[in-house]
PDB file of C-alpha atoms and ligand atoms in Angstrom:
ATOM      1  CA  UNK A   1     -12.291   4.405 -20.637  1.00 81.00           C
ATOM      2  CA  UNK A   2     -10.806   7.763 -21.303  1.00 85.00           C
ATOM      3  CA  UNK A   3      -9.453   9.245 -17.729  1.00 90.00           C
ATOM      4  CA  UNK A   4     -11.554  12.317 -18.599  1.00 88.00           C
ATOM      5  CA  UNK A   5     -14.804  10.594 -17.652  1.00 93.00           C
ATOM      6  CA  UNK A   6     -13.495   8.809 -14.843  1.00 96.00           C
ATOM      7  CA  UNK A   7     -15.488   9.764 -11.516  1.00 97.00           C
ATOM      8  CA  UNK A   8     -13.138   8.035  -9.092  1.00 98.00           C
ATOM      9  CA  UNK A   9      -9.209   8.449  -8.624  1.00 98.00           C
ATOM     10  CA  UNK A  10      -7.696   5.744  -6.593  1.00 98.00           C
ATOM     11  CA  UNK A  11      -3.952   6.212  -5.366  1.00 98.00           C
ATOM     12  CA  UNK A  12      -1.087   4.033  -4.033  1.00 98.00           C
ATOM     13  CA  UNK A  13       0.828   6.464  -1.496  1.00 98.00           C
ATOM     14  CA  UNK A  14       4.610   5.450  -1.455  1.00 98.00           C
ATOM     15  CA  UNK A  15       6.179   5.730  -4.854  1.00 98.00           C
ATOM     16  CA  UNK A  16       3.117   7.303  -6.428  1.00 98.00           C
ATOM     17  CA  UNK A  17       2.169  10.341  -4.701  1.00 98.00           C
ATOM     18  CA  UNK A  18       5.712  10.119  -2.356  1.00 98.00           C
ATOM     19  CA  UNK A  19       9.239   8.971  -2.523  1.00 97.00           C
ATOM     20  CA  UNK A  20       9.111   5.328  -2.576  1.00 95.00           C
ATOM     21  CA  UNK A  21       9.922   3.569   0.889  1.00 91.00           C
ATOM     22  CA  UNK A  22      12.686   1.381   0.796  1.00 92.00           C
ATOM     23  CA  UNK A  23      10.901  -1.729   0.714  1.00 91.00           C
ATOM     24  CA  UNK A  24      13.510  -4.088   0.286  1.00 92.00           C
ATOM     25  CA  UNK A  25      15.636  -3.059   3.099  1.00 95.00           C
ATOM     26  CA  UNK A  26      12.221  -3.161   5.173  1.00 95.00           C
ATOM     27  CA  UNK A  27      11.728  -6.322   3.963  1.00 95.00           C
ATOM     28  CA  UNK A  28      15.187  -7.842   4.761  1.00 96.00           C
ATOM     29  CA  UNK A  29      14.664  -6.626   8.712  1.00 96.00           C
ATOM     30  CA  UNK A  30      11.583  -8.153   8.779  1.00 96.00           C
ATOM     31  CA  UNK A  31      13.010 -11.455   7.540  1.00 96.00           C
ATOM     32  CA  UNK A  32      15.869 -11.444  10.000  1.00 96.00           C
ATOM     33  CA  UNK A  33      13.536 -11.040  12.755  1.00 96.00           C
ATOM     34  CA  UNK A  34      11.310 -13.941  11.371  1.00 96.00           C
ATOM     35  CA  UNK A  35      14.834 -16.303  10.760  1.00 95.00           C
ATOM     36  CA  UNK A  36      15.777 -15.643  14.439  1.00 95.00           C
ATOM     37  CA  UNK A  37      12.389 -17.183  15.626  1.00 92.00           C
ATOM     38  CA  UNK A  38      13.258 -19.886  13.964  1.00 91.00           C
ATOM     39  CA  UNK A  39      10.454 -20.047  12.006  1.00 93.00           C
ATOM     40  CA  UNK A  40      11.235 -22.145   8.421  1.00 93.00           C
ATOM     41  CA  UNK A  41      11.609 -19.768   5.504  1.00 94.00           C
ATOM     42  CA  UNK A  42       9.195 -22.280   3.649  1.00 94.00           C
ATOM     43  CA  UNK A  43       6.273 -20.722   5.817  1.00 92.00           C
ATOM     44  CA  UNK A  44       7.006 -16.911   4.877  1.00 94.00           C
ATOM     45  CA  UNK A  45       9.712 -16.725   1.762  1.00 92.00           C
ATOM     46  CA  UNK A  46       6.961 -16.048  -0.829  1.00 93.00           C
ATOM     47  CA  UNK A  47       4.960 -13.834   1.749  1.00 95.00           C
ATOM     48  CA  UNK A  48       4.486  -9.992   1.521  1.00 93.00           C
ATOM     49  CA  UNK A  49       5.990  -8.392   4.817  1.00 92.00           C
ATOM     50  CA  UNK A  50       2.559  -7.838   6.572  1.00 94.00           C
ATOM     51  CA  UNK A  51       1.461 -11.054   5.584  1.00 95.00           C
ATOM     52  CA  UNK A  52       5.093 -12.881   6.777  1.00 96.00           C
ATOM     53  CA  UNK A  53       4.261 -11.284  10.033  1.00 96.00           C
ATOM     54  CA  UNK A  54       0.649 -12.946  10.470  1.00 95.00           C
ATOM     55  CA  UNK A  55       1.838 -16.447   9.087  1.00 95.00           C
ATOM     56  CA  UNK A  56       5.245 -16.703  11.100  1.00 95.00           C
ATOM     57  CA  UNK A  57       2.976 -15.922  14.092  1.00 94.00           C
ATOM     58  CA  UNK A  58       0.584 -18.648  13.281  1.00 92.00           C
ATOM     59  CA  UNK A  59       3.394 -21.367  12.819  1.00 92.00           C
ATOM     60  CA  UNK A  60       5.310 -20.207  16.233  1.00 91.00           C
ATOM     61  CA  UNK A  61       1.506 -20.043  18.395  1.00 90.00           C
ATOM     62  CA  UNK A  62       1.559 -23.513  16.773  1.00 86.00           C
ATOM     63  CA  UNK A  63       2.896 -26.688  18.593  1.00 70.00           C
ATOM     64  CA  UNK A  64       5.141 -27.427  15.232  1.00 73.00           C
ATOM     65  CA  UNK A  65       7.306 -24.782  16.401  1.00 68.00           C
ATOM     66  CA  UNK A  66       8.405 -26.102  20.345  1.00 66.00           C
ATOM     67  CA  UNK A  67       7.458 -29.556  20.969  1.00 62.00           C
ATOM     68  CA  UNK A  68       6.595 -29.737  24.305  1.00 61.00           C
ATOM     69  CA  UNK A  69       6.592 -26.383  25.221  1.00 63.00           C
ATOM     70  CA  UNK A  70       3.662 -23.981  27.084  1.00 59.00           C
ATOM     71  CA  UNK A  71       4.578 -21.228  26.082  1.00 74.00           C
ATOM     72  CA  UNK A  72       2.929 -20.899  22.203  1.00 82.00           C
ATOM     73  CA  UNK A  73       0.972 -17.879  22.227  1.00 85.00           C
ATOM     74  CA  UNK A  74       3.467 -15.578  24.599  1.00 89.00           C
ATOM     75  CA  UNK A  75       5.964 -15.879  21.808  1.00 89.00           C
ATOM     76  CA  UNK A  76       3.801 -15.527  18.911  1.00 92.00           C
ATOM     77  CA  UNK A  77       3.006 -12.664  20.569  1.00 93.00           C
ATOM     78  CA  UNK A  78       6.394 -11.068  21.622  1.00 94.00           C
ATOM     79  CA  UNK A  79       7.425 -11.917  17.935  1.00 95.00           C
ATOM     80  CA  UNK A  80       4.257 -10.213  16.105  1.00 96.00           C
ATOM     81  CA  UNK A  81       4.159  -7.331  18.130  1.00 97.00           C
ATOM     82  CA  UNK A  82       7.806  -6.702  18.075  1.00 97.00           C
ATOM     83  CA  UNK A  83       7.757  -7.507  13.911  1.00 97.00           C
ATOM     84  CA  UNK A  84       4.953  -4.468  13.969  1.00 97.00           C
ATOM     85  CA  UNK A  85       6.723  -2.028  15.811  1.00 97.00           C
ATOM     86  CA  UNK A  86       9.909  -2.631  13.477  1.00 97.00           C
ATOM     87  CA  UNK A  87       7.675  -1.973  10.343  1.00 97.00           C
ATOM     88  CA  UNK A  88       5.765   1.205  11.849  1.00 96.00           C
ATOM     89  CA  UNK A  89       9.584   2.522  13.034  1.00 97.00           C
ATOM     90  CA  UNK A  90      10.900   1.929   9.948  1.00 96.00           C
ATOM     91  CA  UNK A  91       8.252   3.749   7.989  1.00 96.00           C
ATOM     92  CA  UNK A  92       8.271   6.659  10.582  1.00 96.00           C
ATOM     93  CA  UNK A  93      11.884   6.970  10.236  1.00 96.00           C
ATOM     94  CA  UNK A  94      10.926   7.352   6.502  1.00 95.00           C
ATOM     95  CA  UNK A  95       8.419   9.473   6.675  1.00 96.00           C
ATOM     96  CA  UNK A  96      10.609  11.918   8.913  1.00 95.00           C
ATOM     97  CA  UNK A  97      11.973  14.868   6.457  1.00 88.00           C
ATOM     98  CA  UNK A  98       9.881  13.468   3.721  1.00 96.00           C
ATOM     99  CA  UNK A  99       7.558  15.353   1.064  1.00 97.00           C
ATOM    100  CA  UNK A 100       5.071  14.044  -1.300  1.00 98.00           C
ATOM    101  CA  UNK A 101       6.344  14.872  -4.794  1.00 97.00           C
ATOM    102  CA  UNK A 102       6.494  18.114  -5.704  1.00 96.00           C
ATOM    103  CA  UNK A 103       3.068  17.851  -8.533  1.00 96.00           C
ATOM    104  CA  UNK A 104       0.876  15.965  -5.761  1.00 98.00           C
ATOM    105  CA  UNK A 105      -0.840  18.821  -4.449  1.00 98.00           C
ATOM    106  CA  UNK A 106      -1.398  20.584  -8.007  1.00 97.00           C
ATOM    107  CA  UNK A 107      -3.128  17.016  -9.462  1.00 97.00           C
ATOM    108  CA  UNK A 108      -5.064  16.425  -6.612  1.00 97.00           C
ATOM    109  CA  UNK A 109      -6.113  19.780  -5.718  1.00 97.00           C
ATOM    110  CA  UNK A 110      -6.981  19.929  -9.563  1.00 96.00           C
ATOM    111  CA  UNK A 111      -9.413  16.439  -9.586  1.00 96.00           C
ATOM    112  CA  UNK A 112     -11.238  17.840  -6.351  1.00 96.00           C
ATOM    113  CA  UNK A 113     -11.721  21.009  -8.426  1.00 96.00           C
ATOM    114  CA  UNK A 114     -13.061  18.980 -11.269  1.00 95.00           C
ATOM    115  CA  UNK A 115     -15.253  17.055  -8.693  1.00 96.00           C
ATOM    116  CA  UNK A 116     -13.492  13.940  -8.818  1.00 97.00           C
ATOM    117  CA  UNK A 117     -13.659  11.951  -5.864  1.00 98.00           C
ATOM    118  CA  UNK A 118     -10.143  10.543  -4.660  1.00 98.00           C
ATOM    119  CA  UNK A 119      -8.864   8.564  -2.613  1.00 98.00           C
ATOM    120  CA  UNK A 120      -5.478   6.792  -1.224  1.00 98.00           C
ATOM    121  CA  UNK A 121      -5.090   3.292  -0.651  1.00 98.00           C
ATOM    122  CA  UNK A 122      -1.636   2.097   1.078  1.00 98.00           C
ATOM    123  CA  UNK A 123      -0.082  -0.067   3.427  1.00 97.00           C
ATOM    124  CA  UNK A 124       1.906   1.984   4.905  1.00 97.00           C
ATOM    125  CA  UNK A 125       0.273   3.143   8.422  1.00 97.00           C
ATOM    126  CA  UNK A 126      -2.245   6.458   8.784  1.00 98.00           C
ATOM    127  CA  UNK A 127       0.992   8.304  11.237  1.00 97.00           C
ATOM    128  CA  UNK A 128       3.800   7.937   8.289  1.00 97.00           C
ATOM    129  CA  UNK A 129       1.570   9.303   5.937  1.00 98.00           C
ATOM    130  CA  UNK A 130      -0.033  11.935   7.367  1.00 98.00           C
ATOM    131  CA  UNK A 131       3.424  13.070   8.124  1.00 97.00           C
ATOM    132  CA  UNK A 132       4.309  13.111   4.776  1.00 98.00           C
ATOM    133  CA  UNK A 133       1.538  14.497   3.816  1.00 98.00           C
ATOM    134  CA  UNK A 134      -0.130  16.393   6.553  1.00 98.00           C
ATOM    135  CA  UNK A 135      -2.917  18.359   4.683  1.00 98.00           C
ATOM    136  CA  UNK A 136      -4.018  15.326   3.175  1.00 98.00           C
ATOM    137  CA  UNK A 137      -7.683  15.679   3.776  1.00 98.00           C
ATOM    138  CA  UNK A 138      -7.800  18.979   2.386  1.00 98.00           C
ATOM    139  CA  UNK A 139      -6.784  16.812  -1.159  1.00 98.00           C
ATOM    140  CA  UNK A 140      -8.005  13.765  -0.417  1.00 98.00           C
ATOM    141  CA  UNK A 141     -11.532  12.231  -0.011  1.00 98.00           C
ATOM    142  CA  UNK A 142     -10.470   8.900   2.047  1.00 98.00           C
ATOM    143  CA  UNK A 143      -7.025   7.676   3.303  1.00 98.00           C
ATOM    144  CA  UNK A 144      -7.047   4.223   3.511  1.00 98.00           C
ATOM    145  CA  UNK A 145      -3.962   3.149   5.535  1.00 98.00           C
ATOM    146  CA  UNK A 146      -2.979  -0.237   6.594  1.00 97.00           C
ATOM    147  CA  UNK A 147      -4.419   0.148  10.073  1.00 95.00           C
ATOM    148  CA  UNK A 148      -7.834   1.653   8.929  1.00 96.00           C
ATOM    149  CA  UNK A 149      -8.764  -1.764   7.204  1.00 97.00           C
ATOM    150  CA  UNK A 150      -9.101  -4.793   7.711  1.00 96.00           C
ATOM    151  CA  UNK A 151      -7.378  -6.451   4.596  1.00 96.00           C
ATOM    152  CA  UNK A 152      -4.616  -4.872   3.008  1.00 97.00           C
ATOM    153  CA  UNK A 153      -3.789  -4.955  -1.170  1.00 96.00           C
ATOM    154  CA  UNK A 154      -3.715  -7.087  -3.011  1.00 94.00           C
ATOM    155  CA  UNK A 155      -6.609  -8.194  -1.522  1.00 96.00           C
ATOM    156  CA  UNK A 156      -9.221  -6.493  -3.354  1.00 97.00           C
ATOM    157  CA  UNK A 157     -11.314  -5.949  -0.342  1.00 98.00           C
ATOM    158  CA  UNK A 158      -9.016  -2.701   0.595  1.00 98.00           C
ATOM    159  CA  UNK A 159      -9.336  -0.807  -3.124  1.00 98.00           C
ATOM    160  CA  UNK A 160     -13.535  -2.163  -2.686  1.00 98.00           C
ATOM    161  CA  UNK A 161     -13.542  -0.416   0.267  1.00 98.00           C
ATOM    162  CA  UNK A 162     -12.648   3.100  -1.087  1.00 98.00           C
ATOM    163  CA  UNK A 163     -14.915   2.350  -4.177  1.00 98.00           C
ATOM    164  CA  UNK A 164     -17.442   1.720  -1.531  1.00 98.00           C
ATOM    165  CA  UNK A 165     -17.239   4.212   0.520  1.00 98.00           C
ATOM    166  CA  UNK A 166     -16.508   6.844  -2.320  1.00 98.00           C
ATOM    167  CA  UNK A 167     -19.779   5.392  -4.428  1.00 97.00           C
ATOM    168  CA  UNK A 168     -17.258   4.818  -7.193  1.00 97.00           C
ATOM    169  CA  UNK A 169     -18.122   1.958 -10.117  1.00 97.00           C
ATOM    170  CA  UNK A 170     -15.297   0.470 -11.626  1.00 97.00           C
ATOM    171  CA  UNK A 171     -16.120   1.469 -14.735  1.00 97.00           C
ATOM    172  CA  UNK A 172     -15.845   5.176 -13.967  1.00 97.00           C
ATOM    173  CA  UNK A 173     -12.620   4.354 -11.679  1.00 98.00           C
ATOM    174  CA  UNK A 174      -9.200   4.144 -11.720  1.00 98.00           C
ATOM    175  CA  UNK A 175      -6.427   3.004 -10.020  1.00 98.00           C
ATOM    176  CA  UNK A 176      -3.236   4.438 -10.244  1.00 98.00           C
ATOM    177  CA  UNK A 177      -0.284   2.966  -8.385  1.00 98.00           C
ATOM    178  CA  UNK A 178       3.907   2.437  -8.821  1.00 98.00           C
ATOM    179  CA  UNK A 179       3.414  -1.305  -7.943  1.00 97.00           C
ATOM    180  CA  UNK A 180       2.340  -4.264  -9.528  1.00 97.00           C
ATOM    181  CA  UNK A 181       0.131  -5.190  -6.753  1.00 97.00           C
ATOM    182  CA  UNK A 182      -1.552  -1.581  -7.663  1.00 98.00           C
ATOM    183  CA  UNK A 183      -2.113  -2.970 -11.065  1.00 98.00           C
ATOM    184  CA  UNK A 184      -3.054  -6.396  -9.976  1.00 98.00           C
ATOM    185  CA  UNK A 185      -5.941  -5.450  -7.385  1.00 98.00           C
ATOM    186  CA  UNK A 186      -7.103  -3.093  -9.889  1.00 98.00           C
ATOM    187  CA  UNK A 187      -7.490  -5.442 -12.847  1.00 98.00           C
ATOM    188  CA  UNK A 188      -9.115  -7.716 -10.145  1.00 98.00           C
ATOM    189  CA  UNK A 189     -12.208  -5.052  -8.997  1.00 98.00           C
ATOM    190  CA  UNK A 190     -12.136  -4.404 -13.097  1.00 98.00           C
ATOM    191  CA  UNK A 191     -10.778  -0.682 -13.041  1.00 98.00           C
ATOM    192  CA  UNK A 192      -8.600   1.120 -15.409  1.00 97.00           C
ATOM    193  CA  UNK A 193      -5.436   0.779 -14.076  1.00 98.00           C
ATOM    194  CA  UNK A 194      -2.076   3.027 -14.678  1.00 98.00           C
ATOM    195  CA  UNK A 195       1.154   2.759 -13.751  1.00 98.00           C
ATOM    196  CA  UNK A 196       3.591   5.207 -12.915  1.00 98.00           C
ATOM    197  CA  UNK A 197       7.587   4.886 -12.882  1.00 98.00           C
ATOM    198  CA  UNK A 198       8.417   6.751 -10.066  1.00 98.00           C
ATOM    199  CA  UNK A 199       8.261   4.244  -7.452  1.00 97.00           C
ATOM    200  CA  UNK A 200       9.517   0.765  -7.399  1.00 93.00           C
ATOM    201  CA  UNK A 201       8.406  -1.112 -10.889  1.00 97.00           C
ATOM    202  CA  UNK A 202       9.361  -0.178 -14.855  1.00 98.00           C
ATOM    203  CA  UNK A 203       7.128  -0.184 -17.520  1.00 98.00           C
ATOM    204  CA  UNK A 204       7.416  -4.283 -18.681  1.00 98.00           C
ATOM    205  CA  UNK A 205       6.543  -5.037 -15.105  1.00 98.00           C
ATOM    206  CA  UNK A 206       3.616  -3.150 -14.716  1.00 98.00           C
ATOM    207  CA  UNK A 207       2.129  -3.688 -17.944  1.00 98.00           C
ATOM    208  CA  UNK A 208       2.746  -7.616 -16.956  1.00 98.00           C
ATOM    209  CA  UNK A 209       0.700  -6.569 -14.299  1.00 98.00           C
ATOM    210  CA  UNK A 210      -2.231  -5.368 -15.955  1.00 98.00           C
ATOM    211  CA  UNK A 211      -1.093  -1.973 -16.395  1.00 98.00           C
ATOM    212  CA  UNK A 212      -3.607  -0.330 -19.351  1.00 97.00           C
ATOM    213  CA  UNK A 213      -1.137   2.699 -19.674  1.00 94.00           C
ATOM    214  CA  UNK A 214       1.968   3.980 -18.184  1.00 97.00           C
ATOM    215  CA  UNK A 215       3.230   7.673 -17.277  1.00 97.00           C
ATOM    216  CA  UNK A 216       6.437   8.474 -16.020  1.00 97.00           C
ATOM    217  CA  UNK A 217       5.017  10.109 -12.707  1.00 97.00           C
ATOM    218  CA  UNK A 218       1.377  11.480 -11.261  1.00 95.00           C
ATOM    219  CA  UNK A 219       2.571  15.277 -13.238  1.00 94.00           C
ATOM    220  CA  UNK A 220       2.011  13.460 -16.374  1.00 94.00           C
ATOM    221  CA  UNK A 221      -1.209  12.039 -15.451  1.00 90.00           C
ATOM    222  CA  UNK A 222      -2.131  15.545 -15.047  1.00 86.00           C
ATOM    223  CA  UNK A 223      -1.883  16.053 -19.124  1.00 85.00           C
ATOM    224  CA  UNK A 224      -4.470  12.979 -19.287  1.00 84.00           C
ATOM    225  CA  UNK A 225      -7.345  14.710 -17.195  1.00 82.00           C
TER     226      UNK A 225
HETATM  227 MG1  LIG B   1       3.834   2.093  -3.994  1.00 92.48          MG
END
């Protein structure tokens, strides 16, 4: 599909329309936590952070984890909800001082004018970026932020909600993201998919991932519209 005729514009946030977050670092935190639980790196190792969260809560609410003891479901709990609050900090923290790239406003303002529809689908949470970007609904049909859904990319259910929502068909959508996992949900749902190098992946990666095109950052998707 040429991007021309597209009808429907879906975004990543964080390395796409924004700096990228430093996911790694994020990552590690979230791991020591986890470790400290004791919790067997078998369980969560190959898990994405949100995801580590949810299945190193299920093992420790689980008797596998204390033999014997009562008190399951008060730790699962002190560890999840203390595992959240270290994500949403560290993304606040982020966010603080932050802008979204200097072209953001200029493409999207420019696809609303052309009556795209857009939208932004991230796991990051609603606060971090609507402080990074706090006119967002003045360029943006739907945020979709980690706490506004349900299930969070790659599960395909997240991007299928902003198609629904947004009446978009895949063929007449695309989804445009720094990440593989951008690329992957994408090629799942059957949308064009391109990948930008401003965030977190290089061109092999993402067209490993199902990229159909690249562009060095959202200003060059501009010349594609
Ligand atoms: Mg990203």
């Amino acid at each position: 599909m040429k991007l021309s005729t597209a009808e429907l514009f879906v975004f990543d946030f964080d390395g796409t329309l924004a700096p990228n977050l430093d996911l790694p670092e994020m990552r590690r935190r979230v791991i020591a936590l986890t470790r400290a639980q004791g919790v067997p790196a078998a369980h969560f190792a190959h898990l994405y952070m949100v995801e580590i969260i949810t299945a190193a809560g299920a093992w420790l609410a689980s008797t596998e984890s204390s033999p014997g003891s009562v008190q399951h479901a008060e730790r699962a709990e002190a560890y999840q909800s203390q595992a959240h609050q270290l994500i949403e900090d560290f993304e606040l923290d982020a966010a603080a001082g932050m802008e979204v790239f200097p072209k953001t406003r200029e493409v999207l303002g420019g696809l609303k004018q052309a009556d795209k529809r857009t939208s932004i689908v991230t796991r990051n949470c609603e606060q971090a970026v609507r402080q990074v970007f706090p006119d967002v609904d003045d360029y943006c049909d739907l945020l979709l932020a980690r706490d506004n859904v349900e299930f969070l990319k790659p599960d395909p259910r997240h991007l299928q909600c902003a198609l629904t929502h947004l009446e978009g068909t895949p063929q007449r959508s695309v989804m445009i993201g720094d990440g593989r996992m951008d690329m992957q949900v994408g090629r799942t749902l059957g949308l064009t998919c391109v990948g930008v190098l401003s965030g977190s992946s290089d061109a092999p990666a993402l067209t490993a991932a199902g990229a159909h095109f690249i562009v060095e950052n959202i200003a060059e998707l501009a010349a594609h519209l």
